[in-house]
CSV table of C-alpha atoms and ligand atoms in Angstrom, one decimal:
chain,number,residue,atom,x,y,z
A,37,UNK,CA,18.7,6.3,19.6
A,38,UNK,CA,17.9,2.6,18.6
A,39,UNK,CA,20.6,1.2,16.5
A,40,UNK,CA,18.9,-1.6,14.1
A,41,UNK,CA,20.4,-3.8,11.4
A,42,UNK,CA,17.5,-3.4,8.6
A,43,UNK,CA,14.9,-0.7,8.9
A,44,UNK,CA,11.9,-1.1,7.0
A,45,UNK,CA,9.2,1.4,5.7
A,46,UNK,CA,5.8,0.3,5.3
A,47,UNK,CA,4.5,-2.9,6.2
A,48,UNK,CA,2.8,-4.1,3.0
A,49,UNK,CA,3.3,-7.2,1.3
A,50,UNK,CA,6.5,-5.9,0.2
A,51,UNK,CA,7.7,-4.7,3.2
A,52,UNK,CA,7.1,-8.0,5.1
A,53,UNK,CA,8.6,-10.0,2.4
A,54,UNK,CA,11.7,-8.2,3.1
A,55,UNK,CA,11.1,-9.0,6.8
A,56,UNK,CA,11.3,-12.7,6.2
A,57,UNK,CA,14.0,-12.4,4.6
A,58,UNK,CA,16.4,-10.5,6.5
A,59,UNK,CA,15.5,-11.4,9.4
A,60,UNK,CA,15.7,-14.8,8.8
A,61,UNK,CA,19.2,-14.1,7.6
A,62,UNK,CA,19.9,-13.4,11.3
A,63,UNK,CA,19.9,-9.2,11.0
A,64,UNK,CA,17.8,-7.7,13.5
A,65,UNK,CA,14.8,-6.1,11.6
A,66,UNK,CA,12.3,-3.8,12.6
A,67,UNK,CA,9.1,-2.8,10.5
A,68,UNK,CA,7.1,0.8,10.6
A,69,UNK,CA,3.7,0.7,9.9
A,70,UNK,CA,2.1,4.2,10.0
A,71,UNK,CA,-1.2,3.1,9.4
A,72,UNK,CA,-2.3,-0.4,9.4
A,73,UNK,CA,0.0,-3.4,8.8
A,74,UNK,CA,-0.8,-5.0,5.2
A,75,UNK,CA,-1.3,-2.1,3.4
A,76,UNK,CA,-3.6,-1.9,0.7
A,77,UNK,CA,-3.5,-6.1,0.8
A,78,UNK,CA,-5.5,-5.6,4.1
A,79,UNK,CA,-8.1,-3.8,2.9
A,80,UNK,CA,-8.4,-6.5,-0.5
A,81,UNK,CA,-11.6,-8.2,-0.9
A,82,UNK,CA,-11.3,-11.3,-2.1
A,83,UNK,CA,-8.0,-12.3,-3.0
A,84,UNK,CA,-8.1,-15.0,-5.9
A,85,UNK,CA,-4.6,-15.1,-7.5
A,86,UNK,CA,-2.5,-15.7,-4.2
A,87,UNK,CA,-0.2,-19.0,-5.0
A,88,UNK,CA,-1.1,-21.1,-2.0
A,89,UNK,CA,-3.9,-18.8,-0.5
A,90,UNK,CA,-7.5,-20.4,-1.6
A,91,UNK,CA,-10.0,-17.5,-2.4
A,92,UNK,CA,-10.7,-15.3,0.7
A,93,UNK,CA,-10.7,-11.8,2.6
A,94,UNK,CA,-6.7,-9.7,2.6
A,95,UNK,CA,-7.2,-9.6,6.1
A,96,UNK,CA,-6.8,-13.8,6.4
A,97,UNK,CA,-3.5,-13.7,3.9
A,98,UNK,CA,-2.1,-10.7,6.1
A,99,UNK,CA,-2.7,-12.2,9.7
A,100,UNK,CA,-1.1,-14.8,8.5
A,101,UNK,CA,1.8,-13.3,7.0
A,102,UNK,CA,1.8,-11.0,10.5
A,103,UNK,CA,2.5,-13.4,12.5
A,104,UNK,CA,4.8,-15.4,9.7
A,105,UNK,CA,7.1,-12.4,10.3
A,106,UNK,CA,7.2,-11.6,14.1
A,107,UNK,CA,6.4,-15.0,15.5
A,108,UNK,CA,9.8,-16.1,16.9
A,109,UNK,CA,11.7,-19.0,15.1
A,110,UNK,CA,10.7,-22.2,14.3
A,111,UNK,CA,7.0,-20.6,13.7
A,112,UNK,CA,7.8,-17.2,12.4
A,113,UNK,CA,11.0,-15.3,11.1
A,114,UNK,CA,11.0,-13.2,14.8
A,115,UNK,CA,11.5,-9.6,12.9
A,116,UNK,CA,9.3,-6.8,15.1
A,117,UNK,CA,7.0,-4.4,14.1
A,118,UNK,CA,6.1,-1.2,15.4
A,119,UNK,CA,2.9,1.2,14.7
A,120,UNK,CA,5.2,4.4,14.2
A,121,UNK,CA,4.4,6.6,11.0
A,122,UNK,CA,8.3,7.8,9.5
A,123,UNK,CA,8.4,11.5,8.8
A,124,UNK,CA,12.1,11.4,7.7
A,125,UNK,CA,14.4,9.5,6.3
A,126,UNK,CA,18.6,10.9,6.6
A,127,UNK,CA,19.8,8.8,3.6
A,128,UNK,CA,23.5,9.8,4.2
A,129,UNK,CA,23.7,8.5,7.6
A,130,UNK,CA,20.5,6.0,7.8
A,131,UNK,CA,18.6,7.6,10.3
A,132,UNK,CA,15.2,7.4,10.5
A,133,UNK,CA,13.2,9.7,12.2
A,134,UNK,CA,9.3,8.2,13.4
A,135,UNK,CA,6.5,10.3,14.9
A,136,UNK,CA,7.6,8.4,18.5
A,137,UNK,CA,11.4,7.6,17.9
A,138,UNK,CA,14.3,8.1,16.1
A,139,UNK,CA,16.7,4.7,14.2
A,140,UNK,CA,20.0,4.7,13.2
A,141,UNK,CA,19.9,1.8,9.9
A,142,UNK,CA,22.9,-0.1,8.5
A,143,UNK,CA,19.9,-0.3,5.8
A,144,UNK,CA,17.0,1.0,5.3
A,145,UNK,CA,14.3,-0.9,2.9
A,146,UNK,CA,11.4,1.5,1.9
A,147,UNK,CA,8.5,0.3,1.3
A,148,UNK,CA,5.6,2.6,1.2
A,149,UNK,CA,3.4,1.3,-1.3
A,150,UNK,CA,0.7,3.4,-2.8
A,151,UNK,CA,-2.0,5.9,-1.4
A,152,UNK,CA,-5.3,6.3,-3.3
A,153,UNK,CA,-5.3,8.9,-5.8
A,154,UNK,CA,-7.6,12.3,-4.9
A,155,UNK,CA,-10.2,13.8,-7.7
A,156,UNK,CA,-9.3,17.3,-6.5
A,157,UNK,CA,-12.7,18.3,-6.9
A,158,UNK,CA,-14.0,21.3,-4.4
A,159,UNK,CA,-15.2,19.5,-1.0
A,160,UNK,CA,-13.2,16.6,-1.2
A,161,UNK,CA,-10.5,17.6,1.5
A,162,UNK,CA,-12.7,19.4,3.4
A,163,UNK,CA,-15.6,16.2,3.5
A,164,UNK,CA,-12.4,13.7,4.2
A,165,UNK,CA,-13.3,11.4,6.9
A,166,UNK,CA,-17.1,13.5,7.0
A,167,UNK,CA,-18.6,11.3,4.4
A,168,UNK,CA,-15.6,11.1,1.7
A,169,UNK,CA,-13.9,8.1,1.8
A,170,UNK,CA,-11.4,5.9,-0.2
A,171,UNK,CA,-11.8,2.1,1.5
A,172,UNK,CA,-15.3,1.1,1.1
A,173,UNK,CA,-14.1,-2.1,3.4
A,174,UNK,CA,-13.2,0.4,6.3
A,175,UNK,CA,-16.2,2.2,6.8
A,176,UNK,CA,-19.4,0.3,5.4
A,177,UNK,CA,-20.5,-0.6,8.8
A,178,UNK,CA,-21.2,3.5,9.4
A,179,UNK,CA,-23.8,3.1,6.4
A,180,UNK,CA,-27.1,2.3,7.7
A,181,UNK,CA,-29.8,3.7,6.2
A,182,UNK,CA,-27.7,6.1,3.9
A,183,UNK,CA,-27.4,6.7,0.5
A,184,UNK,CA,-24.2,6.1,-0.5
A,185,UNK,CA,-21.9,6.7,-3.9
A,186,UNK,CA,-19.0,5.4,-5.3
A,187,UNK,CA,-16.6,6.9,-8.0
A,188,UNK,CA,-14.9,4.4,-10.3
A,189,UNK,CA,-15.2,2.2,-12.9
A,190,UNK,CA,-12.6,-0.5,-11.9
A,191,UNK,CA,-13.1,-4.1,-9.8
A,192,UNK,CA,-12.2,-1.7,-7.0
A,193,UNK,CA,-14.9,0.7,-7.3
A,194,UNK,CA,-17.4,-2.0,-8.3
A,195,UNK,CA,-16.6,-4.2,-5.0
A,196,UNK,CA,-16.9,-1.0,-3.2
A,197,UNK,CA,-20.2,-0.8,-4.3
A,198,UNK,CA,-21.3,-3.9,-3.5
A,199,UNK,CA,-19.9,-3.9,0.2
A,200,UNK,CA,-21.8,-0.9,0.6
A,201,UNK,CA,-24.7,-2.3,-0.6
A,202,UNK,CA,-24.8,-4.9,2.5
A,203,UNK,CA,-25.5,-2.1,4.4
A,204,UNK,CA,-26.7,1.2,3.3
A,205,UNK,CA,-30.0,2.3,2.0
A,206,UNK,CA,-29.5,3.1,-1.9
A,207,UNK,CA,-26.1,2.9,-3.2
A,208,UNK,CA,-25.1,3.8,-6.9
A,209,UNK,CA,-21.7,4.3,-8.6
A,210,UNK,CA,-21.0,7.0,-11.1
A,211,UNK,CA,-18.2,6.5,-13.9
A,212,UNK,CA,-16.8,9.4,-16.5
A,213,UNK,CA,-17.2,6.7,-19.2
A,214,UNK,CA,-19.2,4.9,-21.1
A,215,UNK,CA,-18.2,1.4,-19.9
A,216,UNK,CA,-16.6,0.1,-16.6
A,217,UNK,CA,-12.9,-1.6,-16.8
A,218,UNK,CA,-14.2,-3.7,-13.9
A,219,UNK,CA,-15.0,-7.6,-15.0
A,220,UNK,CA,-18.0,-8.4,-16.6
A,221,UNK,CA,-19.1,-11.0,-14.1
A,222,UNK,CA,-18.6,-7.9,-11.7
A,223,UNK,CA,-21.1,-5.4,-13.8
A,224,UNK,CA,-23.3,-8.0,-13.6
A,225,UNK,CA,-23.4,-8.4,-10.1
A,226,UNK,CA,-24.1,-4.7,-9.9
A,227,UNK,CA,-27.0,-5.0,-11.8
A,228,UNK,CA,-28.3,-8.1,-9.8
A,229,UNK,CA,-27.8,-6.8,-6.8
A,230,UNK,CA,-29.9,-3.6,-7.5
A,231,UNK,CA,-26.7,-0.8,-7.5
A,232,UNK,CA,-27.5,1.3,-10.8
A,233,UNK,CA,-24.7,2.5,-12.6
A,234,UNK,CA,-24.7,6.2,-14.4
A,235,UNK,CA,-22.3,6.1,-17.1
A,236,UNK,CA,-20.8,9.2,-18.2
A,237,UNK,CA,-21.1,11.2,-15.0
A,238,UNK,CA,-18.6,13.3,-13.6
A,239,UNK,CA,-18.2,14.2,-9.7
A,240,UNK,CA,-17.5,17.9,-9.9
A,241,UNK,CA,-18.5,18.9,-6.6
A,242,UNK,CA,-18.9,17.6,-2.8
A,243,UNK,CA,-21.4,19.8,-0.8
A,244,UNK,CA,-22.5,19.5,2.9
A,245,UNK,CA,-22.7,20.9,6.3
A,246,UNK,CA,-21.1,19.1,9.1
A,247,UNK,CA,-21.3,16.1,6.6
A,248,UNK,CA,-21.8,15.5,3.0
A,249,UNK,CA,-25.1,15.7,2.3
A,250,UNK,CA,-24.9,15.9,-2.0
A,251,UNK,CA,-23.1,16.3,-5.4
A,252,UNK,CA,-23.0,18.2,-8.3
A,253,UNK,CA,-22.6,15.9,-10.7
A,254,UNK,CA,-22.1,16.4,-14.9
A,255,UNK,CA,-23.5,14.5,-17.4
A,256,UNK,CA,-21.0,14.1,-20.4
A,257,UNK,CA,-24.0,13.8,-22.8
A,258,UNK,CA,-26.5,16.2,-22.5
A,259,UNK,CA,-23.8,18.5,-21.0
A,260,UNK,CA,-26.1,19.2,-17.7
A,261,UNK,CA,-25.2,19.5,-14.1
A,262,UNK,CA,-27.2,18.1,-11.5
A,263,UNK,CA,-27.3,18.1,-8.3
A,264,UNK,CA,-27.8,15.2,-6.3
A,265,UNK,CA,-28.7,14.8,-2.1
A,266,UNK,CA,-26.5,11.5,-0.7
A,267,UNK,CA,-24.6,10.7,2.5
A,268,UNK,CA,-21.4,9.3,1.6
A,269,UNK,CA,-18.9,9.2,-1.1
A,270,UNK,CA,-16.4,6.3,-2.2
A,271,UNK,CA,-13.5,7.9,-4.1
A,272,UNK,CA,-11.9,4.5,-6.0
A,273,UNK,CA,-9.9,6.2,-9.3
A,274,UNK,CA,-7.0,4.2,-8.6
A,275,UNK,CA,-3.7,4.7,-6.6
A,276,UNK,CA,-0.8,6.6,-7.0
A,277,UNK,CA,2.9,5.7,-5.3
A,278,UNK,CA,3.4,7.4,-1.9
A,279,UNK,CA,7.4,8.7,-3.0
A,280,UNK,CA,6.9,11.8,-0.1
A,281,UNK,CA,9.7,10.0,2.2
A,282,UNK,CA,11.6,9.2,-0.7
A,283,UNK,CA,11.9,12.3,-2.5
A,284,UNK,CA,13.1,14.3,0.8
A,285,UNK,CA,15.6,11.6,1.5
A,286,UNK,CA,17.0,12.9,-2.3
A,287,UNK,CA,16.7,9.8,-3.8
A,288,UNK,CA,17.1,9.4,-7.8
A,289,UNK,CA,13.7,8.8,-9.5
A,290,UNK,CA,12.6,7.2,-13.0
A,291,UNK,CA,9.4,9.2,-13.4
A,292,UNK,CA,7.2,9.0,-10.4
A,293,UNK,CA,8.8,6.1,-8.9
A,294,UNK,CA,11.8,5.9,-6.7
A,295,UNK,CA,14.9,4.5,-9.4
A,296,UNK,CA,16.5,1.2,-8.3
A,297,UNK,CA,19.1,-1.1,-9.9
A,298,UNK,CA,19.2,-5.0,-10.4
A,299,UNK,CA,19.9,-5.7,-6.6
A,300,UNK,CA,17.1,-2.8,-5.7
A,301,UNK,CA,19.6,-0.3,-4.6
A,302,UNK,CA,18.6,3.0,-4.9
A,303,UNK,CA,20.7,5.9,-5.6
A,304,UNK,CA,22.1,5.7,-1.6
A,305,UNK,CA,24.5,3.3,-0.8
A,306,UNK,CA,22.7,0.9,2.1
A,307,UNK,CA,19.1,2.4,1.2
A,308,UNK,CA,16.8,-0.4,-0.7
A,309,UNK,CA,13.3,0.0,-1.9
A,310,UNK,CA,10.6,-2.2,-2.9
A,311,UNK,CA,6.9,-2.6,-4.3
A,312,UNK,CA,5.0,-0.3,-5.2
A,313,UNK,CA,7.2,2.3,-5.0
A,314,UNK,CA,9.5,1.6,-7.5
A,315,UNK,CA,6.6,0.6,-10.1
A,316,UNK,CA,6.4,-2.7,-9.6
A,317,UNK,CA,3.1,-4.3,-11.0
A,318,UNK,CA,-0.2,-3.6,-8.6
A,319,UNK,CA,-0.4,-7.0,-7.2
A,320,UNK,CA,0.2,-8.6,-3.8
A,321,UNK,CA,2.8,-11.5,-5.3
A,322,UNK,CA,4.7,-9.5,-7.9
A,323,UNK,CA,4.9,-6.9,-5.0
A,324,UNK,CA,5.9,-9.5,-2.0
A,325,UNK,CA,8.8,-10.8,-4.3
A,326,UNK,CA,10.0,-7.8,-5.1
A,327,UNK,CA,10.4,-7.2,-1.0
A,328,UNK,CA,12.0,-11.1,-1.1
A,329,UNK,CA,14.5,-9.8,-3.7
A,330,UNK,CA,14.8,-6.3,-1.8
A,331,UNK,CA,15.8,-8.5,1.0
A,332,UNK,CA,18.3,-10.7,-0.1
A,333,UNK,CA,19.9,-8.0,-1.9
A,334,UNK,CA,20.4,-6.0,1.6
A,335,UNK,CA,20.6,-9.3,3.3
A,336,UNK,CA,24.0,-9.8,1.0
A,337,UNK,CA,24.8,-5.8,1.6
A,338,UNK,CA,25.5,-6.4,5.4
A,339,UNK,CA,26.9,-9.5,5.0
A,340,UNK,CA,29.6,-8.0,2.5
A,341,UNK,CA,29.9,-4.5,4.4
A,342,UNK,CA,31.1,-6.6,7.7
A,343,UNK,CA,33.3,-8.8,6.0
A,344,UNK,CA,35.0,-5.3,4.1
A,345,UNK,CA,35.5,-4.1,7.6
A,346,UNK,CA,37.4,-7.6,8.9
A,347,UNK,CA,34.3,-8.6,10.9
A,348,UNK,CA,33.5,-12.3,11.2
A,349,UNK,CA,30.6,-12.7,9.4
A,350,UNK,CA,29.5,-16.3,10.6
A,351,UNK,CA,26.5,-16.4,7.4
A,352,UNK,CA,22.7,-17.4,7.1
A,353,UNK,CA,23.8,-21.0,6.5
A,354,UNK,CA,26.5,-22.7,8.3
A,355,UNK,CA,29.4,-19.9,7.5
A,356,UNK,CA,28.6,-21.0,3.3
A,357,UNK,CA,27.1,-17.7,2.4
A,358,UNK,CA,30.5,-16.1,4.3
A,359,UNK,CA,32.9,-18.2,2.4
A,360,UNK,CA,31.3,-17.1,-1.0
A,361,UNK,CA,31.6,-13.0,0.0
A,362,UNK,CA,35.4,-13.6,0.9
A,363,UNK,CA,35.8,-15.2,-2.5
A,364,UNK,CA,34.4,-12.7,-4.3
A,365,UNK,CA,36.2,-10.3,-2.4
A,366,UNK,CA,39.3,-11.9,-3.0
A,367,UNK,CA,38.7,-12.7,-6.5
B,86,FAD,C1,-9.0,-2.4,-2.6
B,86,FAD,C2,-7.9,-3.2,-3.2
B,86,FAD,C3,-8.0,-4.5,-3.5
B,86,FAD,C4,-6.9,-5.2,-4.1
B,86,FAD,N1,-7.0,-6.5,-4.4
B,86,FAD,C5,-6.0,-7.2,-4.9
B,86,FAD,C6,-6.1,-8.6,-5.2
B,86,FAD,O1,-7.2,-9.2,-5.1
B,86,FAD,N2,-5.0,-9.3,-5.7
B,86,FAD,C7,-3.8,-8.6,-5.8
B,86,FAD,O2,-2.8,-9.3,-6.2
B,86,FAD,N3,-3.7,-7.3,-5.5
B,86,FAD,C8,-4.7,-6.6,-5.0
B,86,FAD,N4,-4.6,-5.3,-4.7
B,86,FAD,C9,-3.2,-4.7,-4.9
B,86,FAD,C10,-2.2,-5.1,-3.8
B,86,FAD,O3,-2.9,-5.0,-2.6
B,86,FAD,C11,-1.0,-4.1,-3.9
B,86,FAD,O4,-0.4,-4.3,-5.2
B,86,FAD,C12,0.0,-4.4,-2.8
B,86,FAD,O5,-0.6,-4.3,-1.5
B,86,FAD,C13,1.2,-3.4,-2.9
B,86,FAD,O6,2.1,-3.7,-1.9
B,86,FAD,P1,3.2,-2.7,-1.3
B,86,FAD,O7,3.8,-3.4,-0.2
B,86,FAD,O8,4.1,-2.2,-2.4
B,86,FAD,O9,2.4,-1.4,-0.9
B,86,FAD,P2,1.2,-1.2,0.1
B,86,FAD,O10,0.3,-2.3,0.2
B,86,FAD,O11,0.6,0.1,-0.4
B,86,FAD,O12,1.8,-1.0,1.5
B,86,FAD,C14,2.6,0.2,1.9
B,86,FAD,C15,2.6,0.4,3.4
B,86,FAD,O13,3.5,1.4,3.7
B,86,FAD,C16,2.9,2.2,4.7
B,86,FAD,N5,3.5,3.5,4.8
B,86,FAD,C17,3.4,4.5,3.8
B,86,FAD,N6,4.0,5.6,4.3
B,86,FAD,C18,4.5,5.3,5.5
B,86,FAD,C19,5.3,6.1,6.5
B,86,FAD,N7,5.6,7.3,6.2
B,86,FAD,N8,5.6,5.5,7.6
B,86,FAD,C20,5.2,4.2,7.9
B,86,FAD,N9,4.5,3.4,7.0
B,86,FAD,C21,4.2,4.0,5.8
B,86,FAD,C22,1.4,2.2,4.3
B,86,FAD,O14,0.6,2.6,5.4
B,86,FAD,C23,1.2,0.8,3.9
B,86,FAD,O15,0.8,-0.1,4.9
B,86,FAD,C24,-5.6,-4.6,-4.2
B,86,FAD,C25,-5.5,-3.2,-3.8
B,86,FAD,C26,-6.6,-2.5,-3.3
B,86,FAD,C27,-6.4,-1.1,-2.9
């Protein structure tokens, strides 16, 4: 078994930000990633409210933060990262277990984020990956000469919509109400760019063979079902935290997100969490310096926990941040 200084879960904005951090700290940090390294940042549109990152695709910001954290020293923070999905975390003694590998963690940091949120209407599991999908951005090259639907009313759903619309045939969005939360420059755009939008509609059924092939649909005001013939479905409804790993691992929650305290401990000694997770506001800065915070906190931890055992602890910074800790110790 590997033995790491700082194990972190989920390579999303949060994550990585506690990459930078530890690691350039001087604690030997490795990242998971069980799907795609960025999280739901990769798969943004157009990110416009970056500091420091002019308008432009999630995939640009998270290359660059990629290679910001494994790029050795002076041009990145040298933490690695490894494509391994975690299926368990031991809290008590900071083992984590990947689909390849197994860790033993003087921390653990997790960082999973949020998955999209499920309709749970009949056909959606079974058409997952057949024609249902949730990232518009990862499939619209499939969707030549389809007609294609998307589910939402928010700038997600609507910039789904329009991706689509670069390729498929027809594409239209249905939303349960009777106006979109998505920005009015964005409804407009809709419009322009022919994708009509039928308010008041409910998805209440995916049919289909080997595919999806139609929906029932419900209209709220004239109570009627109907049943429409389409190729594809985009589920955007919003996202909810991805607390699997965290509730196995027993860790205290405050509602549905994991519970953590000023220094983003959780309830287990040595095991840290970030971002989404622990309800911090859905966007990619509030969420990457919650991570910075999440690692200076565990940063500090391993700093403190060698000094308690007599360990020379030479510090980040010339021996200054080892002085302080024996201080505080002292005092
Ligand atoms: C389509 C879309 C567009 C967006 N646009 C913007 C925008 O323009 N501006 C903005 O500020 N915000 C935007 N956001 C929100 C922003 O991307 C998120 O708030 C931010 O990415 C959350 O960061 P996070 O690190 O907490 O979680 P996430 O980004 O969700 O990352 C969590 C990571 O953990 C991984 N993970 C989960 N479970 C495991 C496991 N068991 N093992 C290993 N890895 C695991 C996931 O695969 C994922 O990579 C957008 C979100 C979406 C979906």
């Amino acid at each position: 078994m590997e033995t790491k200084d700082v194990v972190i879960v989920g390579a999303g904005p949060a994550g990585l930000s506690a990459a930078i951090f530890t690691s350039l700290d001087g604690w030997d940090t490795l990242v998971l990633e069980g799907d795609w390294v960025g999280g739901q940042a990769a798969i943004a549109y157009t990110v416009m409210n970056y500091p420091g990152f002019p308008p432009g695709d999630g995939e640009i910001l998270i290359e660059n933060l990629k290679n910001q954290v494994t790029s050795p020293p002076p041009k990145g923070t040298g933490a690695e990262i490894r494509q391994e999905k975690v299926i368990k975390i031991d809290a008590e003694n900071k083992i984590v277990t990947t689909d390849a590998n197994q860790y033993k963690a003087k921390v653990i940091t997790i960082a999973t984020g949020s998955r999209m949120q499920k309709l749970g209407v009949p056909g959606e599991e079974e058409f997952a990956g057949k024609g249902v999908s949730y990232y518009a951005k990862l499939d619209y090259q499939k969707f030549q000469g389809k007609i294609v639907m998307a589910v939402g009313g928010g700038n997600s759903t609507a910039k789904s919509a329009l991706l689509a619309n670069t390729t498929a045939e027809k594409v239209f969005l249905i939303h349960r109400r009777d106006s979109m939360r998505a920005y009015p420059p964005m409804i407009k755009r809709l419009a322009k760019e022919g994708v009509e939008v039928w308010y008041n509609t409910e998805l209440k059924e995916i049919k289909g063979d080997e595919s999806v092939r139609g929906a029932v649909l419900f209209d709220d005001q004239t109570n009627q079902e109907k049943e429409v013939s389409l190729d594809w479905i985009i589920i955007s409804v919003g996202t909810e935290p991805d607390i699997e790993l965290a509730k196995e691992a027993g860790l205290d929650f405050d509602g549905c997100f994991v519970k953590v305290d000023d220094s983003k401990m959780t309830s287990k000694k040595g095991i840290f969490a970030c971002g989404e997770i622990t309800g911090c506001v859905n966007h990619l800065v509030t969420c990457a310096s919650d991570g910075a915070d999440a690692g200076m906190a565990a940063s500090e931890y391993l700093a403190l926990e060698k000094i308690k055992r007599g360990e020379t602890f030479k510090g980040a910074v010339n021996g200054k941040y080892a002085e302080e800790y024996v201080k505080m110790l002292e005092g």
